[in-house]
PDB file of C-alpha atoms and ligand atoms in Angstrom:
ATOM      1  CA  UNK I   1      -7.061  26.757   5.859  1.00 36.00           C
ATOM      2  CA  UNK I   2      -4.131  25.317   8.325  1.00 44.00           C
ATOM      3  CA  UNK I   3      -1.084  26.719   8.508  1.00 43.00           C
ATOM      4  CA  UNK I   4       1.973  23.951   7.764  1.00 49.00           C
ATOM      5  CA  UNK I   5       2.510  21.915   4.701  1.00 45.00           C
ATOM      6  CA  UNK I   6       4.403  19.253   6.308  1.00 54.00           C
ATOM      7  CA  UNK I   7       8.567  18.403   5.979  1.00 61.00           C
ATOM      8  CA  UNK I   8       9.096  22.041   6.583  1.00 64.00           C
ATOM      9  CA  UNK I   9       9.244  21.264  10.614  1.00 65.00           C
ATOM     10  CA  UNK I  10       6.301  23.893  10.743  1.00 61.00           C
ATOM     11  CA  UNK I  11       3.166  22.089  12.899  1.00 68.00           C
ATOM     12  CA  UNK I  12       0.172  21.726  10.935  1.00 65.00           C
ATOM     13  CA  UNK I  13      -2.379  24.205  12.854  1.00 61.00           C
ATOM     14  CA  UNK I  14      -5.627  25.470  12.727  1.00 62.00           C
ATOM     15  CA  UNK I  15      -7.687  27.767  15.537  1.00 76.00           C
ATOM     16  CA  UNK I  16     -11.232  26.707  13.762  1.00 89.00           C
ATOM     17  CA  UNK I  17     -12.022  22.955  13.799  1.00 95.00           C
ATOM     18  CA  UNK I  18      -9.821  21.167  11.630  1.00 98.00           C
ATOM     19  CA  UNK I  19     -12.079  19.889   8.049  1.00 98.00           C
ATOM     20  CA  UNK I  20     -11.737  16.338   7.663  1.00 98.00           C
ATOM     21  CA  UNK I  21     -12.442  14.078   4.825  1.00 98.00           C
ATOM     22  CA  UNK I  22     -12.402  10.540   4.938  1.00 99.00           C
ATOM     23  CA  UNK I  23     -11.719   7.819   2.680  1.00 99.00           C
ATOM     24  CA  UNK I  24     -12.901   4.641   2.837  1.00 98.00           C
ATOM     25  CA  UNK I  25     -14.080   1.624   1.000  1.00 98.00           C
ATOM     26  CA  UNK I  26     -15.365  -0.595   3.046  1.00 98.00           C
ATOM     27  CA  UNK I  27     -17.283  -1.444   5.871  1.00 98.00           C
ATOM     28  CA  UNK I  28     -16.514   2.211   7.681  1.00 98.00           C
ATOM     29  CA  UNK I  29     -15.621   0.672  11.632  1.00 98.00           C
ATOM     30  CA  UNK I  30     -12.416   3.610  11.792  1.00 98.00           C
ATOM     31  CA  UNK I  31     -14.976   6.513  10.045  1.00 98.00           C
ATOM     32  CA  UNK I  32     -17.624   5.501  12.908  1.00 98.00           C
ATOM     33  CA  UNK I  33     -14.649   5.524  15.343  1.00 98.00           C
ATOM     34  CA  UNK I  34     -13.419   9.211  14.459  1.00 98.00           C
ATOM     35  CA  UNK I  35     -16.838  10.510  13.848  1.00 98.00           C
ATOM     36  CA  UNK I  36     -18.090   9.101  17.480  1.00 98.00           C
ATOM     37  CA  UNK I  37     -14.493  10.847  18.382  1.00 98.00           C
ATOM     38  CA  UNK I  38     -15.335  14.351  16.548  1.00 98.00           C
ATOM     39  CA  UNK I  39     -19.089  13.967  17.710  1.00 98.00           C
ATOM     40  CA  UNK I  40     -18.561  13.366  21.662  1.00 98.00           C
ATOM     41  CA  UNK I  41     -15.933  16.504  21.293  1.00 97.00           C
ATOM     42  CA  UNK I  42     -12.524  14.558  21.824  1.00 97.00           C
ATOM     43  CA  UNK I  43     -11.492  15.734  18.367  1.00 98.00           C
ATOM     44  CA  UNK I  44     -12.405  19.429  17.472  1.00 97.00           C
ATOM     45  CA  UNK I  45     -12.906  18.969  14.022  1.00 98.00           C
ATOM     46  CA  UNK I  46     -15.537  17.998  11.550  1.00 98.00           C
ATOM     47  CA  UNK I  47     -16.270  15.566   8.945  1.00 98.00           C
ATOM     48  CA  UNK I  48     -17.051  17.439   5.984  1.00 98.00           C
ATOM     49  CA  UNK I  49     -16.842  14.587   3.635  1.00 98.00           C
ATOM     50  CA  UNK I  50     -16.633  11.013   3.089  1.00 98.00           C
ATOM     51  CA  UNK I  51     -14.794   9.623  -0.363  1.00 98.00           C
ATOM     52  CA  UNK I  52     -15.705   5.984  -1.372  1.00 98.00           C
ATOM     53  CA  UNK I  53     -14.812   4.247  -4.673  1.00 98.00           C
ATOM     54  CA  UNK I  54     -17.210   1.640  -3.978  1.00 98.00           C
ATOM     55  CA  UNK I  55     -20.673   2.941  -4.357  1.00 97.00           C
ATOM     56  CA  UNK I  56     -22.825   0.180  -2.263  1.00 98.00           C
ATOM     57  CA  UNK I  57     -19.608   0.472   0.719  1.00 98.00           C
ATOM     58  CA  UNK I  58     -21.313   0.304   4.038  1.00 98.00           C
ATOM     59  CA  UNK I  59     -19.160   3.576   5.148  1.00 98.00           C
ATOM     60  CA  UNK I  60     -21.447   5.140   2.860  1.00 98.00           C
ATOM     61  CA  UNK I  61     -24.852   4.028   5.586  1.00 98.00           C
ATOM     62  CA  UNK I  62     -22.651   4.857   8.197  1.00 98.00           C
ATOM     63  CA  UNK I  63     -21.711   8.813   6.811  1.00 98.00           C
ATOM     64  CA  UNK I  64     -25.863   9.335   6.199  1.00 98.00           C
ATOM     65  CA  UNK I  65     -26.188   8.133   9.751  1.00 98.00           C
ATOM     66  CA  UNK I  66     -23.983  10.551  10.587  1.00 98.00           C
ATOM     67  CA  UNK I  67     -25.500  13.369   8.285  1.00 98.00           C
ATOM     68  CA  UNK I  68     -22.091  13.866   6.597  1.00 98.00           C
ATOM     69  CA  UNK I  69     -22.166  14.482   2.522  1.00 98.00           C
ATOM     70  CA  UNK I  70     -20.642  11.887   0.827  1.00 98.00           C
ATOM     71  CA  UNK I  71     -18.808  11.162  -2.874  1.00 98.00           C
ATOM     72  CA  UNK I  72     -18.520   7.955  -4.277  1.00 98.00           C
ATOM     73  CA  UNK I  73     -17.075   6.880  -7.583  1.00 98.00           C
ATOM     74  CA  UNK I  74     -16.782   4.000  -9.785  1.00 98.00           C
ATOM     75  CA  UNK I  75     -12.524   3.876 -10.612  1.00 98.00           C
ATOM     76  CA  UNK I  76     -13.640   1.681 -13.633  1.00 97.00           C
ATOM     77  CA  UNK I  77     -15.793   4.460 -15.314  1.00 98.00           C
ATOM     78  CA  UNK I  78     -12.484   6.453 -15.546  1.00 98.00           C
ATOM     79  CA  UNK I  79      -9.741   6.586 -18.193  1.00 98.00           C
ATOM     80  CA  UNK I  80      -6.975   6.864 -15.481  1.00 98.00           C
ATOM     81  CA  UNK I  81      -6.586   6.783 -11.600  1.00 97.00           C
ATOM     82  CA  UNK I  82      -5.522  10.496 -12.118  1.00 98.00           C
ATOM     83  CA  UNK I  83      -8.353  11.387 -13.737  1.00 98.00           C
ATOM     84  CA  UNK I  84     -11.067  10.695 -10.841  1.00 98.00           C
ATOM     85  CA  UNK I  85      -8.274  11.994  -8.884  1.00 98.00           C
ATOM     86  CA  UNK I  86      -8.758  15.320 -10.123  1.00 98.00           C
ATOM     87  CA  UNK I  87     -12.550  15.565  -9.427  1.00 98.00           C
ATOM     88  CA  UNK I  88     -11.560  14.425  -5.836  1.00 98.00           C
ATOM     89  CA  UNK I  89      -9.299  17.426  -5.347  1.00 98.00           C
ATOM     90  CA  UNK I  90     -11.803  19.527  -6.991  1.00 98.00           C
ATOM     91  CA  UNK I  91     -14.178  18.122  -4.180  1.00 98.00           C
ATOM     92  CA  UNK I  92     -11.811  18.422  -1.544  1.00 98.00           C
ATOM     93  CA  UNK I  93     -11.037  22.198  -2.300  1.00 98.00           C
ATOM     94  CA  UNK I  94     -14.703  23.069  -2.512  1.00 98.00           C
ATOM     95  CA  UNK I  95     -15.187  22.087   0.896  1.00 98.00           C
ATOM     96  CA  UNK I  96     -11.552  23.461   1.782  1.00 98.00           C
ATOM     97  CA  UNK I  97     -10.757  20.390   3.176  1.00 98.00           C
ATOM     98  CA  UNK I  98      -8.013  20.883   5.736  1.00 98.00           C
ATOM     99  CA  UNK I  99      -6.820  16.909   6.692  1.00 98.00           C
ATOM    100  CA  UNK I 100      -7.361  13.544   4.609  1.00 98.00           C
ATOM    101  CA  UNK I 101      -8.015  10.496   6.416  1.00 99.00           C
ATOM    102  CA  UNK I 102      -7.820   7.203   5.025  1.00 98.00           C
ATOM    103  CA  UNK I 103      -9.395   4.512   6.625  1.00 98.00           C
ATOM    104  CA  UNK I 104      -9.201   1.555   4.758  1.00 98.00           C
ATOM    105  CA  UNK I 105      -9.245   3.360   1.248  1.00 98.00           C
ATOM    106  CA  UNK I 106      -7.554   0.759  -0.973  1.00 96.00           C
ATOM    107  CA  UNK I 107      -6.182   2.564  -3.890  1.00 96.00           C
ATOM    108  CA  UNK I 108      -2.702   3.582  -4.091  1.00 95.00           C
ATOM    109  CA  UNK I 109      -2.928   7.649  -4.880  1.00 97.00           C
ATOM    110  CA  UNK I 110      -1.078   9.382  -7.236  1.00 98.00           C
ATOM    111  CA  UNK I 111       0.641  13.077  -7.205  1.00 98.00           C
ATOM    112  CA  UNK I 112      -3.010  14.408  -8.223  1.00 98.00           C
ATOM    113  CA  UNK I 113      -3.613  13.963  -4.735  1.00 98.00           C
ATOM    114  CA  UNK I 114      -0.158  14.067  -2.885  1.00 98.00           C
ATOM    115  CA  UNK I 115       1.498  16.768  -4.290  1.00 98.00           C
ATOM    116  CA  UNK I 116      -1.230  19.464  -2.870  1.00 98.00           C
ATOM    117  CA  UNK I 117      -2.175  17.336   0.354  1.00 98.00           C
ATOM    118  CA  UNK I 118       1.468  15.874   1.509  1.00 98.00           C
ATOM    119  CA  UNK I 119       1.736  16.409   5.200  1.00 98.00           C
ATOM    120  CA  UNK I 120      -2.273  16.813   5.109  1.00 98.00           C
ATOM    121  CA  UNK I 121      -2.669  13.131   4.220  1.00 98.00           C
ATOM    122  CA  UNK I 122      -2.654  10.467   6.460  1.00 98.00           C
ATOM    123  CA  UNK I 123      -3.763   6.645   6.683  1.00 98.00           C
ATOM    124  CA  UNK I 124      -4.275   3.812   9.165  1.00 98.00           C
ATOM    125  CA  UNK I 125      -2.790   0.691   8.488  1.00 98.00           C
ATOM    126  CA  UNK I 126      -2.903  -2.831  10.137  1.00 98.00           C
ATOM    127  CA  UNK I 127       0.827  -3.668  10.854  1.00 98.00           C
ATOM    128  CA  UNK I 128       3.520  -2.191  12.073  1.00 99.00           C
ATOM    129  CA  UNK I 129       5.261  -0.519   9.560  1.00 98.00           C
ATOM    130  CA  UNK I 130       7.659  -0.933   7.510  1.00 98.00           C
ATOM    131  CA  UNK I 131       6.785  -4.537   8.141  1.00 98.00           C
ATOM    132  CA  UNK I 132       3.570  -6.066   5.948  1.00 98.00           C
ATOM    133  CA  UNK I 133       2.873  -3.057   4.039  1.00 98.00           C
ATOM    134  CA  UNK I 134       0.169  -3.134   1.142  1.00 97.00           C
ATOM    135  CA  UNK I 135      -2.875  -5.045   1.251  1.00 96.00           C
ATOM    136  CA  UNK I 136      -3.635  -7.915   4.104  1.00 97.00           C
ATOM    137  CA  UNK I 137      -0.991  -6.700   6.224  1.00 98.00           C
ATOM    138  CA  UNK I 138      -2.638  -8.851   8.910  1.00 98.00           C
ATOM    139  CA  UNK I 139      -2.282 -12.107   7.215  1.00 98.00           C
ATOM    140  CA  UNK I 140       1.151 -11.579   5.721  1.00 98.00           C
ATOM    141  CA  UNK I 141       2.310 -11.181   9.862  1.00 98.00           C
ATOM    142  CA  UNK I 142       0.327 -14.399  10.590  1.00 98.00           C
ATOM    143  CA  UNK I 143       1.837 -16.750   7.260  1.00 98.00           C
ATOM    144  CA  UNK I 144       5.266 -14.917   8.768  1.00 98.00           C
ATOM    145  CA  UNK I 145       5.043 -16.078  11.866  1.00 98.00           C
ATOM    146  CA  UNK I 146       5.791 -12.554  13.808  1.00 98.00           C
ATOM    147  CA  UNK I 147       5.227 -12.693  17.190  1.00 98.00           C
ATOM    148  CA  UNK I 148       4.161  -8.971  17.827  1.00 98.00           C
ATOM    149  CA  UNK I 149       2.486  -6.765  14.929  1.00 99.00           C
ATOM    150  CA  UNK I 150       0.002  -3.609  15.374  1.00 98.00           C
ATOM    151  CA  UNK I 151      -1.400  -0.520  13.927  1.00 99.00           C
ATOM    152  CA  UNK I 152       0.678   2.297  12.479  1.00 99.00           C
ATOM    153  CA  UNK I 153      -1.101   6.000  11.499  1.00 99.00           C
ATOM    154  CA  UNK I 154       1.671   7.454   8.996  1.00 98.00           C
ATOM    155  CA  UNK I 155       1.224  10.440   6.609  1.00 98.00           C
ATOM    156  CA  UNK I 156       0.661   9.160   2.955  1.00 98.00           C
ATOM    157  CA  UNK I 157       3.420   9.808   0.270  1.00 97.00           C
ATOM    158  CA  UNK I 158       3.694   8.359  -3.061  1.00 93.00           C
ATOM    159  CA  UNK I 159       4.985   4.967  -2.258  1.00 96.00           C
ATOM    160  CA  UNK I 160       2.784   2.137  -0.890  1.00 97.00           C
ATOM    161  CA  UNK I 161       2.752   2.370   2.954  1.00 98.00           C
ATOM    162  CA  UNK I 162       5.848   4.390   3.093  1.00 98.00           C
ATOM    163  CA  UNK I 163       4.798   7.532   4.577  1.00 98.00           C
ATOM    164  CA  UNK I 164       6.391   9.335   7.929  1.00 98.00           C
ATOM    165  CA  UNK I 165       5.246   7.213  10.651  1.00 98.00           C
ATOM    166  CA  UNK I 166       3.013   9.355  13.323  1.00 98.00           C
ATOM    167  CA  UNK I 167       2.088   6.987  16.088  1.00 98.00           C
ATOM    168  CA  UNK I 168       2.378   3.077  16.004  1.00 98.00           C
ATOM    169  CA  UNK I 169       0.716   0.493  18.851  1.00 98.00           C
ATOM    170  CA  UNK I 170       1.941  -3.066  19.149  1.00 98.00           C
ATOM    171  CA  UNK I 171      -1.315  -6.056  19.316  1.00 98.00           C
ATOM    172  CA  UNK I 172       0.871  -9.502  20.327  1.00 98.00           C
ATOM    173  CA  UNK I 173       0.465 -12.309  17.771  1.00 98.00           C
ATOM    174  CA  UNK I 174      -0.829 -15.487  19.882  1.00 98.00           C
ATOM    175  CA  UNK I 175      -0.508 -19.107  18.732  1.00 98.00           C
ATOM    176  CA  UNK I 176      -4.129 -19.609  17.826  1.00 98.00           C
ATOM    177  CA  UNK I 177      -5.096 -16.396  16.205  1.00 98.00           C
ATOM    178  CA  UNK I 178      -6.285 -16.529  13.020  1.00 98.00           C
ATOM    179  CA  UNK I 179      -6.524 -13.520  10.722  1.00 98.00           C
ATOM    180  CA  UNK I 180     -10.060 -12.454  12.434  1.00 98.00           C
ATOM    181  CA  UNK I 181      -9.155 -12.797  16.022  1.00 98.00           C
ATOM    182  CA  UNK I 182      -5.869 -10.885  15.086  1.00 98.00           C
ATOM    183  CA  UNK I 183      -7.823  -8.546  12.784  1.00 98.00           C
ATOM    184  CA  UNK I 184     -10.570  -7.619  15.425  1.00 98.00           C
ATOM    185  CA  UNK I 185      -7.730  -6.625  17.878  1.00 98.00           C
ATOM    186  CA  UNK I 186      -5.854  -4.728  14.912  1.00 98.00           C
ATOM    187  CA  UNK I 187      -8.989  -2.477  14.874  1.00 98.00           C
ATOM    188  CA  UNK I 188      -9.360  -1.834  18.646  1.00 98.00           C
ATOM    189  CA  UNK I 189      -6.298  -1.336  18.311  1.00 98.00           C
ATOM    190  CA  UNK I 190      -6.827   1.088  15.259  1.00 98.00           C
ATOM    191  CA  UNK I 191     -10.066   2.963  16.950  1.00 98.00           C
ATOM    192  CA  UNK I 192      -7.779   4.385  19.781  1.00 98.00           C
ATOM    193  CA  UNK I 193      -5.130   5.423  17.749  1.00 98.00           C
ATOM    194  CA  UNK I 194      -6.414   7.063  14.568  1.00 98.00           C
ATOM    195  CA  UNK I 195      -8.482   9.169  16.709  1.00 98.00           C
ATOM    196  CA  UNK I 196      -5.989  10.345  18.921  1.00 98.00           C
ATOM    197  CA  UNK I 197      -3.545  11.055  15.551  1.00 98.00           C
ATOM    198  CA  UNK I 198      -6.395  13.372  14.372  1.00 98.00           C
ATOM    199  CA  UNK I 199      -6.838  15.017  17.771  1.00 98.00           C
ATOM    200  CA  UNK I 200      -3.314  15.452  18.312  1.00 98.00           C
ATOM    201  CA  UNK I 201      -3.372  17.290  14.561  1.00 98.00           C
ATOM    202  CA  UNK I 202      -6.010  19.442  15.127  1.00 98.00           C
ATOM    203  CA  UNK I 203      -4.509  20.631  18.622  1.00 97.00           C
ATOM    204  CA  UNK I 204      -1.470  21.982  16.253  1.00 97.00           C
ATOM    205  CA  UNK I 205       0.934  19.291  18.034  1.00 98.00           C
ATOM    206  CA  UNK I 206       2.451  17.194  15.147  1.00 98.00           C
ATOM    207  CA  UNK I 207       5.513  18.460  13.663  1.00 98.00           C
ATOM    208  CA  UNK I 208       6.464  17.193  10.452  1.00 97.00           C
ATOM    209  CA  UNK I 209      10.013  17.239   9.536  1.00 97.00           C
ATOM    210  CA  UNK I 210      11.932  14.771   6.355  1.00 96.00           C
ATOM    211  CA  UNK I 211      10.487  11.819   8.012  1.00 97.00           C
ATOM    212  CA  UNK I 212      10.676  12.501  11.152  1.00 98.00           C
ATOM    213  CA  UNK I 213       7.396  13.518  12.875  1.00 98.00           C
ATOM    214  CA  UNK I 214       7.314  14.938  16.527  1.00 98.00           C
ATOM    215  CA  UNK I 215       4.473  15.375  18.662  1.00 98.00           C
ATOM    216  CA  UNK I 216       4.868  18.508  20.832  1.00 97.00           C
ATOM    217  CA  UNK I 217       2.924  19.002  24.173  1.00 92.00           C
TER     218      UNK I 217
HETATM  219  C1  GAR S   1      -8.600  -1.183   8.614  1.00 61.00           C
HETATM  220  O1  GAR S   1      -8.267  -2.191   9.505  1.00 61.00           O
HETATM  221  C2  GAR S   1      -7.355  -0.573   7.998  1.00 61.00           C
HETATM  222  O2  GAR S   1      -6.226  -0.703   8.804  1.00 61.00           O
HETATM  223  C3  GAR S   1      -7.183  -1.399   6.752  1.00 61.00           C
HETATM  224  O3  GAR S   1      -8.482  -1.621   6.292  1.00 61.00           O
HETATM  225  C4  GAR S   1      -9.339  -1.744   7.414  1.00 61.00           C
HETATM  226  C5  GAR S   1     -10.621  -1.008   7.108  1.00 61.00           C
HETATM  227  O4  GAR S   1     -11.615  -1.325   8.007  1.00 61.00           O
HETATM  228  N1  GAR S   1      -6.387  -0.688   5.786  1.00 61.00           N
HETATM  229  C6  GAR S   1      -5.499  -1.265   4.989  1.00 61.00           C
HETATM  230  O5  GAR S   1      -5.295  -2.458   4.969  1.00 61.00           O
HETATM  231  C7  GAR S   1      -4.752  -0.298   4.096  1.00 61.00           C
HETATM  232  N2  GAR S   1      -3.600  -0.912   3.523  1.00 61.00           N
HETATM  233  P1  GAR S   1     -12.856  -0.375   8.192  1.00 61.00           P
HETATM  234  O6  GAR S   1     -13.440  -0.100   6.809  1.00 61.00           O
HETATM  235  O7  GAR S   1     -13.824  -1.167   9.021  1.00 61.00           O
HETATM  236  O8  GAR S   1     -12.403   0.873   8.861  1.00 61.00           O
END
């Protein structure tokens, strides 16, 4: 287990390599970036498991590519978000799950999961926040007409997007984007970043205090 809770200014920190699950429901593109990340040795960690809630998700291809277990779930076969919740955290304490990353996991979470994972949650989403949280972030910045918008990695509390911010890069808005153009440079964007979040976690460096997070060197 890693030492540090989060808002108690104590770094989260681990000697072994930090367990990671990741959540996902889609396509996968930030999993494959963090697992290339944990495989090639920039992140010393490992990908225990992969959460889905959409059984045919192509993250799911991309986990068994990577040999990593995976648990999928259909939200609609439950009686309540909390109750598939709690055969998550039963999941994620079997495997003793040290750090959850969402990647494109479109559920809001309840206090099943954030009360015993705050400060061990965190998620990647495309805009910089607070600006254009919830879903399509990357459209709502277009229809605004921002001229700069990004990729923000902020730990996950009960709200929708409203988490401590950890790291944030800016991706300029041009004239003739539309929401792919932006969206593909979102992700690069978002494959550099969520990486370097997780590595910067499992070298003990991110300090987690109120809302204000500090990464020590
Ligand atoms: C990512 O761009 C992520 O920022 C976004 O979903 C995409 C998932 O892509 N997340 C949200 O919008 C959360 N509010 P991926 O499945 O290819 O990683």
């Amino acid at each position: 287990m890693i030492a540090g809770n989060g808002g108690d200014g104590k770094a989260i920190s681990s000697s072994a390599p930090l367990k990671i699950a990741v959540f996902a429901s889609g396509s996968g593109s930030n999993f494959q970036a963090l697992a290339e990340a944990v495989r090639d040795g920039r992140v010393h960690a490992t990908i225990e498991l992969v959460v889905c809630d959409k059984p045919s998700a192509f993250v799911l291809e991309r986990a068994r590519n990577f040999g990593i277990e995976t648990y999928s779930f259909s939200p609609k076969q439950y009686p309540s978000r909390e109750a598939y919740e709690e055969e998550i955290v039963a999941k994620l304490q079997a495997h003793g799950i040290d750090l959850i990353v969402m990647a494109g996991y479109m559920r809001l979470v309840t206090n099943v999961l954030v009360e015993p994972y705050y400060g061990r949650m965190i998620n990647v989403h495309p805009a910089l926040l607070p600006a254009f949280p919830g879903i399509n972030g990357i459209g709502q910045a277009l229809e605004y007409g921002a001229k700069i918008t990004g990729a923000t990695v902020h730990f996950v509390d009960g709200g929708t997007d409203t988490g401590p911010i950890i790291a944030q890069q800016a991706v300029e808005i041009r004239d003739d984007d539309t929401a792919e153009t932006l969206g593909s440079r979102i992700q690069q964007a978002e494959y550099g970043l969520l990486p370097t979040v997780v590595g910067w976690i499992a070298e003990g460096r991110v300090t987690l205090n109120g809302r204000k997070v500090t990464i020590n060197n």
